[in-house]
Tab-separated table of C-alpha atoms in Angstrom:
chain	number	residue	atom	x	y	z
A	29	MET	CA	-21.944	-4.468	1.222
A	30	LYS	CA	-18.630	-6.178	0.479
A	31	GLN	CA	-18.668	-4.960	-3.126
A	32	PHE	CA	-19.239	-1.403	-1.949
A	33	ILE	CA	-16.320	-1.646	0.478
A	34	LEU	CA	-14.109	-2.842	-2.397
A	35	ILE	CA	-15.184	0.246	-4.371
A	36	ILE	CA	-14.077	2.329	-1.390
A	37	VAL	CA	-10.684	0.591	-1.453
A	38	LEU	CA	-10.376	1.225	-5.201
A	39	VAL	CA	-11.206	4.946	-4.891
A	40	SER	CA	-8.845	5.344	-1.926
A	41	PHE	CA	-5.891	4.081	-3.977
A	42	PHE	CA	-7.090	5.640	-7.248
A	43	ASP	CA	-6.574	9.096	-5.746
A	44	MET	CA	-2.871	8.383	-5.196
A	45	PHE	CA	-2.156	6.531	-8.445
A	46	SER	CA	-3.911	9.061	-10.694
A	47	GLN	CA	-1.465	11.783	-9.638
A	48	LEU	CA	1.744	9.848	-10.349
A	49	PRO	CA	2.162	11.064	-13.950
A	50	ILE	CA	1.012	14.659	-13.390
A	51	MET	CA	2.451	15.938	-10.105
A	52	SER	CA	6.030	16.514	-11.281
A	53	PRO	CA	4.963	18.405	-14.437
A	54	PHE	CA	2.444	20.385	-12.377
A	55	ALA	CA	5.117	21.438	-9.874
A	56	LYS	CA	7.478	22.322	-12.729
A	57	SER	CA	4.802	24.478	-14.367
A	58	LEU	CA	4.614	26.518	-11.139
A	59	GLY	CA	8.358	27.212	-11.312
A	60	ALA	CA	9.641	24.650	-8.802
A	61	SER	CA	13.310	23.655	-9.007
A	62	PRO	CA	14.204	19.974	-9.592
A	63	ALA	CA	15.099	19.524	-5.908
A	64	PHE	CA	11.871	21.185	-4.772
A	65	ILE	CA	9.851	19.019	-7.178
A	66	GLY	CA	11.270	15.959	-5.430
A	67	LEU	CA	10.207	17.351	-2.054
A	68	ILE	CA	6.722	18.139	-3.340
A	69	VAL	CA	6.252	14.625	-4.728
A	70	GLY	CA	7.625	12.975	-1.575
A	71	MET	CA	5.605	15.151	0.813
A	72	TYR	CA	2.465	13.117	0.136
A	73	SER	CA	4.018	9.853	1.342
A	74	PHE	CA	5.663	11.617	4.296
A	75	SER	CA	2.454	13.108	5.708
A	76	ASN	CA	0.500	9.999	4.697
A	77	MET	CA	2.414	8.020	7.356
A	78	PHE	CA	1.143	10.334	10.086
A	79	GLY	CA	-2.391	10.163	8.685
A	80	ASN	CA	-2.270	6.354	8.790
A	81	ILE	CA	-1.189	6.315	12.437
A	82	LEU	CA	-3.714	8.967	13.556
A	83	ALA	CA	-6.475	7.120	11.706
A	84	GLY	CA	-5.627	3.903	13.533
A	85	TYR	CA	-6.264	5.435	16.943
A	86	TRP	CA	-9.453	7.131	15.785
A	87	ILE	CA	-10.861	4.009	14.094
A	88	ASP	CA	-10.670	1.986	17.306
A	89	LYS	CA	-12.444	4.752	19.221
A	90	GLN	CA	-15.107	5.852	16.740
A	91	GLY	CA	-15.352	3.065	14.159
A	92	GLY	CA	-14.197	2.861	10.551
A	93	LYS	CA	-17.325	4.470	9.068
A	94	ARG	CA	-16.830	7.808	10.789
A	95	VAL	CA	-13.170	7.947	9.835
A	96	LEU	CA	-14.026	7.146	6.198
A	97	LEU	CA	-16.630	9.920	6.039
A	98	PHE	CA	-14.203	12.399	7.567
A	99	GLY	CA	-11.336	11.287	5.328
A	100	PHE	CA	-13.288	11.376	2.059
A	101	SER	CA	-14.837	14.763	2.818
A	102	LEU	CA	-11.587	16.470	3.817
A	103	THR	CA	-9.569	14.841	1.027
A	104	ALA	CA	-12.141	16.047	-1.520
A	105	ALA	CA	-11.847	19.588	-0.147
A	106	ILE	CA	-8.045	19.458	-0.291
A	107	LEU	CA	-8.141	18.186	-3.893
A	108	LEU	CA	-10.073	21.290	-4.919
A	109	LEU	CA	-7.285	23.454	-3.457
A	110	TYR	CA	-4.951	22.128	-6.169
A	111	THR	CA	-6.969	24.170	-8.678
A	112	ILE	CA	-6.076	27.504	-7.039
A	113	VAL	CA	-2.397	27.079	-6.078
A	114	THR	CA	-0.022	29.452	-7.862
A	115	THR	CA	3.360	28.878	-6.206
A	116	PRO	CA	5.523	25.839	-5.346
A	117	GLY	CA	5.239	26.710	-1.647
A	118	GLN	CA	1.443	26.607	-1.789
A	119	LEU	CA	1.602	23.299	-3.638
A	120	MET	CA	3.869	21.861	-0.921
A	121	ILE	CA	1.348	22.821	1.776
A	122	VAL	CA	-1.549	21.297	-0.172
A	123	ARG	CA	0.450	18.095	-0.709
A	124	PHE	CA	1.106	17.843	3.034
A	125	PHE	CA	-2.574	18.033	3.950
A	126	HIS	CA	-3.576	15.831	1.022
A	127	GLY	CA	-1.283	13.065	2.251
A	128	LEU	CA	-2.384	13.571	5.856
A	129	PHE	CA	-6.136	13.335	5.255
A	130	SER	CA	-5.983	10.649	2.568
A	131	GLY	CA	-3.993	8.625	5.118
A	132	PHE	CA	-7.305	8.105	6.943
A	133	LEU	CA	-8.905	6.271	4.025
A	134	VAL	CA	-6.981	3.026	3.494
A	135	PRO	CA	-6.685	1.894	7.166
A	136	ALA	CA	-10.383	2.632	7.679
A	137	ALA	CA	-11.421	0.821	4.484
A	138	PHE	CA	-9.392	-2.287	5.289
A	139	THR	CA	-10.564	-2.304	8.908
A	140	VAL	CA	-14.203	-2.227	7.763
A	141	LEU	CA	-13.450	-4.963	5.214
A	142	ALA	CA	-11.694	-7.151	7.797
A	143	ASN	CA	-14.493	-6.748	10.330
A	144	ARG	CA	-17.043	-7.835	7.709
A	145	GLY	CA	-15.053	-10.956	6.731
A	146	THR	CA	-15.219	-14.405	8.260
A	147	GLU	CA	-12.318	-15.625	10.344
A	148	LYS	CA	-11.437	-18.577	8.092
A	149	LYS	CA	-11.571	-16.626	4.814
A	150	GLN	CA	-9.530	-13.519	5.606
A	151	GLY	CA	-6.799	-14.587	3.162
A	152	LYS	CA	-9.250	-14.783	0.262
A	153	SER	CA	-10.931	-11.551	1.377
A	154	MET	CA	-7.630	-9.675	1.376
A	155	ALA	CA	-6.696	-11.213	-1.975
A	156	VAL	CA	-9.937	-9.969	-3.521
A	157	SER	CA	-9.247	-6.511	-2.075
A	158	GLY	CA	-5.916	-6.717	-3.874
A	159	VAL	CA	-7.871	-6.777	-7.154
A	160	ALA	CA	-9.251	-3.331	-6.287
A	161	VAL	CA	-5.746	-2.064	-5.491
A	162	GLY	CA	-4.359	-3.552	-8.702
A	163	VAL	CA	-7.117	-2.099	-10.873
A	164	SER	CA	-6.554	1.357	-9.404
A	165	ALA	CA	-2.802	1.009	-10.003
A	166	ILE	CA	-3.427	0.258	-13.684
A	167	ILE	CA	-6.193	2.723	-14.571
A	168	GLY	CA	-5.225	5.520	-12.145
A	169	PRO	CA	-2.072	6.753	-13.923
A	170	ALA	CA	-3.770	6.380	-17.320
A	171	PHE	CA	-6.743	8.439	-16.129
A	172	GLY	CA	-4.523	11.195	-14.729
A	173	GLY	CA	-2.365	11.395	-17.840
A	174	ILE	CA	-5.242	11.342	-20.349
A	175	VAL	CA	-7.439	13.881	-18.542
A	176	ALA	CA	-4.496	16.247	-17.956
A	177	SER	CA	-3.404	16.105	-21.603
A	178	LYS	CA	-6.840	16.312	-23.248
A	179	TYR	CA	-8.490	18.795	-20.930
A	180	ASN	CA	-6.646	20.439	-18.057
A	181	ILE	CA	-4.717	19.196	-15.046
A	182	GLU	CA	-7.243	20.848	-12.713
A	183	TRP	CA	-9.961	18.514	-14.000
A	184	VAL	CA	-8.096	15.512	-12.601
A	185	PHE	CA	-8.497	16.925	-9.088
A	186	ILE	CA	-12.078	18.120	-9.649
A	187	ILE	CA	-13.321	14.762	-10.955
A	188	ILE	CA	-11.687	12.756	-8.160
A	189	ALA	CA	-13.011	15.218	-5.551
A	190	GLY	CA	-16.521	14.757	-6.962
A	191	VAL	CA	-16.215	10.957	-6.828
A	192	MET	CA	-14.992	11.116	-3.228
A	193	LEU	CA	-17.905	13.296	-2.154
A	194	LEU	CA	-20.310	10.853	-3.846
A	195	ILE	CA	-18.667	7.907	-2.061
A	196	ALA	CA	-18.882	9.786	1.259
A	197	ILE	CA	-22.622	10.369	0.795
A	198	CYS	CA	-23.227	6.731	-0.165
A	199	SER	CA	-21.113	5.506	2.764
A	200	ALA	CA	-23.242	7.487	5.198
A	201	PHE	CA	-26.280	5.428	4.178
A	202	VAL	CA	-24.752	2.072	3.196
A	203	LEU	CA	-22.099	1.345	5.835
A	204	PRO	CA	-23.323	0.191	9.255
A	205	ASN	CA	-22.646	2.212	12.374
A	206	ARG	CA	-20.150	0.110	14.237
A	207	SER	CA	-17.697	1.115	16.876
A	208	VAL	CA	-15.922	-0.916	19.512
A	209	SER	CA	-15.292	0.479	22.957
A	210	ILE	CA	-11.880	-0.080	24.444
A	211	ASN	CA	-10.469	0.352	27.886
A	212	ARG	CA	-7.390	2.364	28.694
A	213	LYS	CA	-5.410	-0.744	29.652
A	214	ASP	CA	-5.808	-2.319	26.185
A	215	GLU	CA	-4.927	0.929	24.462
A	216	SER	CA	-1.760	1.622	26.415
A	217	SER	CA	-0.446	-1.936	26.496
A	218	PHE	CA	-0.843	-2.546	22.779
A	219	HIS	CA	0.647	0.669	21.576
A	220	THR	CA	4.056	0.761	23.065
A	221	VAL	CA	6.842	0.019	20.625
A	222	PHE	CA	8.250	-2.762	22.770
A	223	SER	CA	4.933	-4.594	23.075
A	224	ILE	CA	4.444	-4.551	19.306
A	225	LEU	CA	7.948	-5.887	18.713
A	226	LYS	CA	7.150	-8.829	20.984
A	227	THR	CA	4.164	-9.979	18.893
A	228	PRO	CA	3.983	-11.628	15.434
A	229	ILE	CA	2.338	-8.421	14.165
A	230	VAL	CA	5.823	-7.008	13.701
A	231	PHE	CA	6.310	-9.416	10.787
A	232	CYS	CA	3.319	-7.844	9.035
A	233	PHE	CA	5.034	-4.459	9.346
A	234	ILE	CA	8.345	-5.891	8.127
A	235	GLY	CA	6.576	-7.526	5.196
A	236	ALA	CA	4.801	-4.272	4.304
A	237	PHE	CA	8.043	-2.284	4.488
A	238	SER	CA	9.953	-4.879	2.428
A	239	LEU	CA	7.244	-5.040	-0.240
A	240	MET	CA	7.075	-1.283	-0.731
A	241	PHE	CA	10.854	-0.823	-0.431
A	242	ALA	CA	11.143	-3.124	-3.446
A	243	GLN	CA	8.322	-1.216	-5.128
A	244	GLY	CA	10.094	2.103	-4.547
A	245	VAL	CA	13.326	0.739	-6.025
A	246	LEU	CA	11.421	-0.727	-8.973
A	247	ALA	CA	9.612	2.536	-9.740
A	248	TYR	CA	12.918	4.434	-9.607
A	249	MET	CA	15.178	1.966	-11.423
A	250	LEU	CA	13.036	0.192	-14.018
A	251	PRO	CA	12.606	3.263	-16.301
A	252	LEU	CA	16.385	3.790	-16.172
A	253	GLN	CA	16.975	0.168	-17.126
A	254	VAL	CA	14.531	0.349	-20.032
A	255	GLU	CA	16.176	3.559	-21.223
A	256	SER	CA	19.675	2.047	-21.006
A	257	LEU	CA	18.515	-0.836	-23.232
A	258	ASN	CA	17.337	1.734	-25.821
A	259	TYR	CA	13.665	0.859	-25.606
A	260	GLY	CA	10.911	3.475	-25.669
A	261	THR	CA	9.715	4.958	-22.390
A	262	HIS	CA	6.228	3.515	-22.980
A	263	PHE	CA	7.675	0.056	-22.322
A	264	SER	CA	8.235	1.044	-18.672
A	265	GLY	CA	4.499	1.497	-18.274
A	266	MET	CA	3.792	-1.770	-20.086
A	267	LEU	CA	6.186	-3.657	-17.812
A	268	LEU	CA	4.606	-2.216	-14.659
A	269	SER	CA	1.153	-3.053	-16.029
A	270	THR	CA	2.326	-6.628	-16.667
A	271	PHE	CA	3.208	-7.036	-12.994
A	272	GLY	CA	-0.142	-5.522	-12.004
A	273	VAL	CA	-2.193	-7.730	-14.322
A	274	THR	CA	-0.378	-10.853	-13.086
A	275	ALA	CA	-1.143	-9.959	-9.475
A	276	ILE	CA	-4.798	-9.214	-10.275
A	277	LEU	CA	-5.239	-12.603	-11.965
A	278	ILE	CA	-3.860	-14.452	-8.932
A	279	PHE	CA	-5.989	-12.289	-6.596
A	280	GLY	CA	-9.222	-12.799	-8.520
A	281	LEU	CA	-8.994	-16.366	-9.863
A	282	PRO	CA	-9.596	-19.510	-7.727
A	283	THR	CA	-5.911	-19.326	-6.822
A	284	ASN	CA	-6.988	-16.919	-4.054
A	285	ARG	CA	-8.119	-19.972	-2.057
A	286	LEU	CA	-4.455	-20.765	-1.443
A	287	PHE	CA	-4.246	-17.871	1.023
A	288	ASP	CA	-6.594	-19.659	3.418
A	289	LYS	CA	-5.406	-23.197	2.645
A	290	TYR	CA	-1.853	-22.537	3.829
A	291	GLN	CA	-0.647	-20.623	6.872
A	292	HIS	CA	-0.195	-16.935	6.179
A	293	HIS	CA	3.452	-16.799	7.215
A	294	HIS	CA	4.264	-19.552	4.695
A	295	THR	CA	2.771	-17.662	1.755
A	296	MET	CA	4.355	-14.475	3.097
A	297	VAL	CA	7.853	-15.972	3.029
A	298	LEU	CA	7.147	-17.485	-0.396
A	299	GLY	CA	6.052	-14.122	-1.775
A	300	MET	CA	9.129	-12.303	-0.447
A	301	THR	CA	11.410	-14.999	-1.886
A	302	ILE	CA	9.769	-14.819	-5.317
A	303	ILE	CA	10.059	-11.010	-5.419
A	304	GLY	CA	13.709	-11.246	-4.374
A	305	ALA	CA	14.389	-13.758	-7.161
A	306	ALA	CA	12.600	-11.526	-9.686
A	307	LEU	CA	14.755	-8.549	-8.665
A	308	ILE	CA	17.969	-10.573	-9.026
A	309	LEU	CA	16.889	-11.633	-12.509
A	310	LEU	CA	15.952	-8.035	-13.350
A	311	SER	CA	19.469	-6.907	-12.428
A	312	LYS	CA	20.798	-9.208	-15.187
A	313	ALA	CA	18.047	-8.658	-17.772
A	314	ALA	CA	19.294	-7.395	-21.135
A	315	SER	CA	16.321	-7.992	-23.443
A	316	LEU	CA	12.686	-6.911	-23.503
A	317	PRO	CA	11.159	-10.434	-23.453
A	318	PHE	CA	13.244	-11.332	-20.395
A	319	LEU	CA	12.133	-8.107	-18.666
A	320	PHE	CA	8.495	-9.130	-19.179
A	321	ILE	CA	9.214	-12.595	-17.724
A	322	CYS	CA	10.820	-10.962	-14.685
A	323	MET	CA	7.799	-8.698	-14.167
A	324	ILE	CA	5.403	-11.654	-14.384
A	325	LEU	CA	7.469	-13.347	-11.662
A	326	TYR	CA	7.494	-10.126	-9.632
A	327	GLY	CA	3.696	-9.881	-9.950
A	328	ALA	CA	3.313	-13.456	-8.681
A	329	GLY	CA	5.452	-12.645	-5.639
A	330	PHE	CA	3.478	-9.474	-4.969
A	331	ALA	CA	0.236	-11.459	-5.211
A	332	PHE	CA	1.399	-13.958	-2.575
A	333	LEU	CA	2.854	-11.363	-0.202
A	334	PHE	CA	0.212	-8.611	-0.073
A	335	PRO	CA	-2.849	-10.630	1.040
A	336	SER	CA	-0.727	-12.796	3.348
A	337	ILE	CA	0.575	-9.911	5.441
A	338	SER	CA	-2.879	-8.285	5.507
A	339	ALA	CA	-4.632	-11.502	6.553
A	340	MET	CA	-1.977	-12.270	9.166
A	341	LEU	CA	-2.497	-8.825	10.691
A	342	VAL	CA	-6.247	-9.485	10.922
A	343	GLU	CA	-5.541	-12.912	12.417
A	344	GLN	CA	-3.324	-11.433	15.138
A	345	THR	CA	-5.721	-8.638	16.184
A	346	ASP	CA	-9.270	-8.228	17.372
A	347	GLU	CA	-11.696	-5.405	16.579
A	348	LYS	CA	-10.491	-3.438	19.605
A	349	LYS	CA	-6.993	-3.085	18.158
A	350	ARG	CA	-7.422	-3.594	14.417
A	351	GLY	CA	-7.700	0.072	13.466
A	352	LYS	CA	-4.396	1.003	15.084
A	353	ALA	CA	-2.755	-2.086	13.592
A	354	PHE	CA	-3.858	-1.180	10.058
A	355	GLY	CA	-2.810	2.424	10.657
A	356	LEU	CA	0.727	1.377	11.554
A	357	PHE	CA	0.692	-1.220	8.768
A	358	TYR	CA	0.070	1.353	6.045
A	359	ALA	CA	2.483	3.779	7.656
A	360	PHE	CA	5.159	1.143	7.005
A	361	PHE	CA	3.891	0.935	3.422
A	362	SER	CA	4.530	4.664	2.936
A	363	LEU	CA	7.875	4.453	4.735
A	364	GLY	CA	8.988	1.610	2.468
A	365	VAL	CA	8.268	3.583	-0.715
A	366	VAL	CA	10.123	6.636	0.578
A	367	ALA	CA	13.091	4.572	1.820
A	368	GLY	CA	13.389	2.481	-1.361
A	369	SER	CA	13.456	5.319	-3.859
A	370	SER	CA	15.390	7.716	-1.595
A	371	LEU	CA	18.145	5.289	-0.584
A	372	THR	CA	18.919	4.196	-4.119
A	373	GLY	CA	18.875	7.830	-5.227
A	374	ILE	CA	21.213	8.955	-2.442
A	375	LEU	CA	23.644	6.097	-3.096
A	376	SER	CA	23.605	6.887	-6.833
A	377	VAL	CA	23.807	3.176	-7.666
A	378	SER	CA	23.132	1.558	-11.026
A	379	PHE	CA	19.791	-0.121	-11.649
A	380	GLY	CA	21.446	-3.539	-11.309
A	381	THR	CA	22.902	-2.710	-7.897
A	382	GLY	CA	19.623	-1.138	-6.779
A	383	PHE	CA	17.699	-4.317	-7.592
A	384	VAL	CA	20.276	-6.444	-5.750
A	385	ILE	CA	20.046	-4.228	-2.637
A	386	ALA	CA	16.260	-4.631	-2.561
A	387	ALA	CA	16.554	-8.387	-3.169
A	388	CYS	CA	19.014	-8.773	-0.279
A	389	LEU	CA	16.591	-7.001	2.069
A	390	LEU	CA	13.772	-9.330	1.018
A	391	PHE	CA	15.911	-12.478	1.292
A	392	ALA	CA	17.245	-11.465	4.721
A	393	ASN	CA	13.757	-10.789	6.086
A	394	SER	CA	12.312	-13.981	4.582
A	395	ILE	CA	15.105	-16.093	6.137
A	396	TRP	CA	14.574	-14.402	9.510
A	397	MET	CA	10.819	-15.035	9.361
A	398	PHE	CA	11.268	-18.651	8.260
A	399	ILE	CA	13.626	-19.386	11.191
A	400	TYR	CA	11.328	-17.636	13.695
A	401	PHE	CA	8.180	-19.516	12.685
A	402	LYS	CA	10.074	-22.806	12.366
A	403	ARG	CA	11.323	-22.485	15.946
A	404	LYS	CA	7.900	-21.396	17.148
A	405	ALA	CA	6.263	-24.463	15.559
A	406	ALA	CA	8.912	-26.769	17.093
A	407	LEU	CA	8.350	-25.216	20.535
A	408	GLN	CA	4.584	-25.718	20.270
A	409	GLU	CA	5.086	-29.383	19.324
A	410	ARG	CA	7.285	-29.976	22.383
A	411	MET	CA	4.721	-28.298	24.640
A	412	GLU	CA	1.959	-30.514	23.260
């Protein structure tokens, strides 16, 4: 059961990653202007935020299985629409609904995974799920680029749609029917902005936003840095793969036991600090070997941060609220990517300055979290 859920996580992210190298050329082939291409690419993340939030409410009412079946089926149908679009406007509409419906998948998958895990091993469980995310991040872009170049771009969408329909059929038989009833008081009290800001769950959202803000800056700036150092563009992909492989190793090896041995907020702060340090070093990097060292460090920080914020969210919620929490959590993921790449683009800063901006955000949030949890621990000791 757990292995099948991890396959669901992999396929959910594979859909997004496989389109990274092909969407801009596809939009350009339809006659879209450079500005409109940017809107088309960003539309997925924009509508994905709303899909995440809507999924959260639905998961807590109907259970993760039903949301997964609905999300996979509709996303597969939307993917097939890519094969018949003929104008940039049509492509924009398809991207909107693709992001919206695929936004149901990840919160539902992680809610099902969390509900199947044991309370004392959520850190390890979320770390292992990170292997699925990392694998999809590595093979997804390669799959999209190879299939589009050797066959036709439409086959990328057709193949993924077929896989999603197969997963939906298997899920209908494999996943258990499980839904948790909630009362109106729980629903209304948990989902006001002010109530969320008063709970430690807010740090999960801040961690998710910070992580993906850095990721958005990295995706935007690293290719520019590699180009400025007169290295081939293929080195950008190799550097990103290096960070992914490092994270996967930490997720999958016995090191994943660390996420349950230490408190989640400690490993969260550690991860944010390591990523911040890696970004500072990247801003000064002037050689290829040093860039690879920086990306290994970045991957280690990512590996500590991702499962920590996921496990902490599970720790702070019960099954009555977990769907909504994961929905908001991944909405902050999407928001971070959009904010990171957009802000650095709007400011027209150099890659060095962009990395420093992201590092400052991570350092500021890690210091804030460290002080908060330090004071909270001191208060608990006095009360005892």
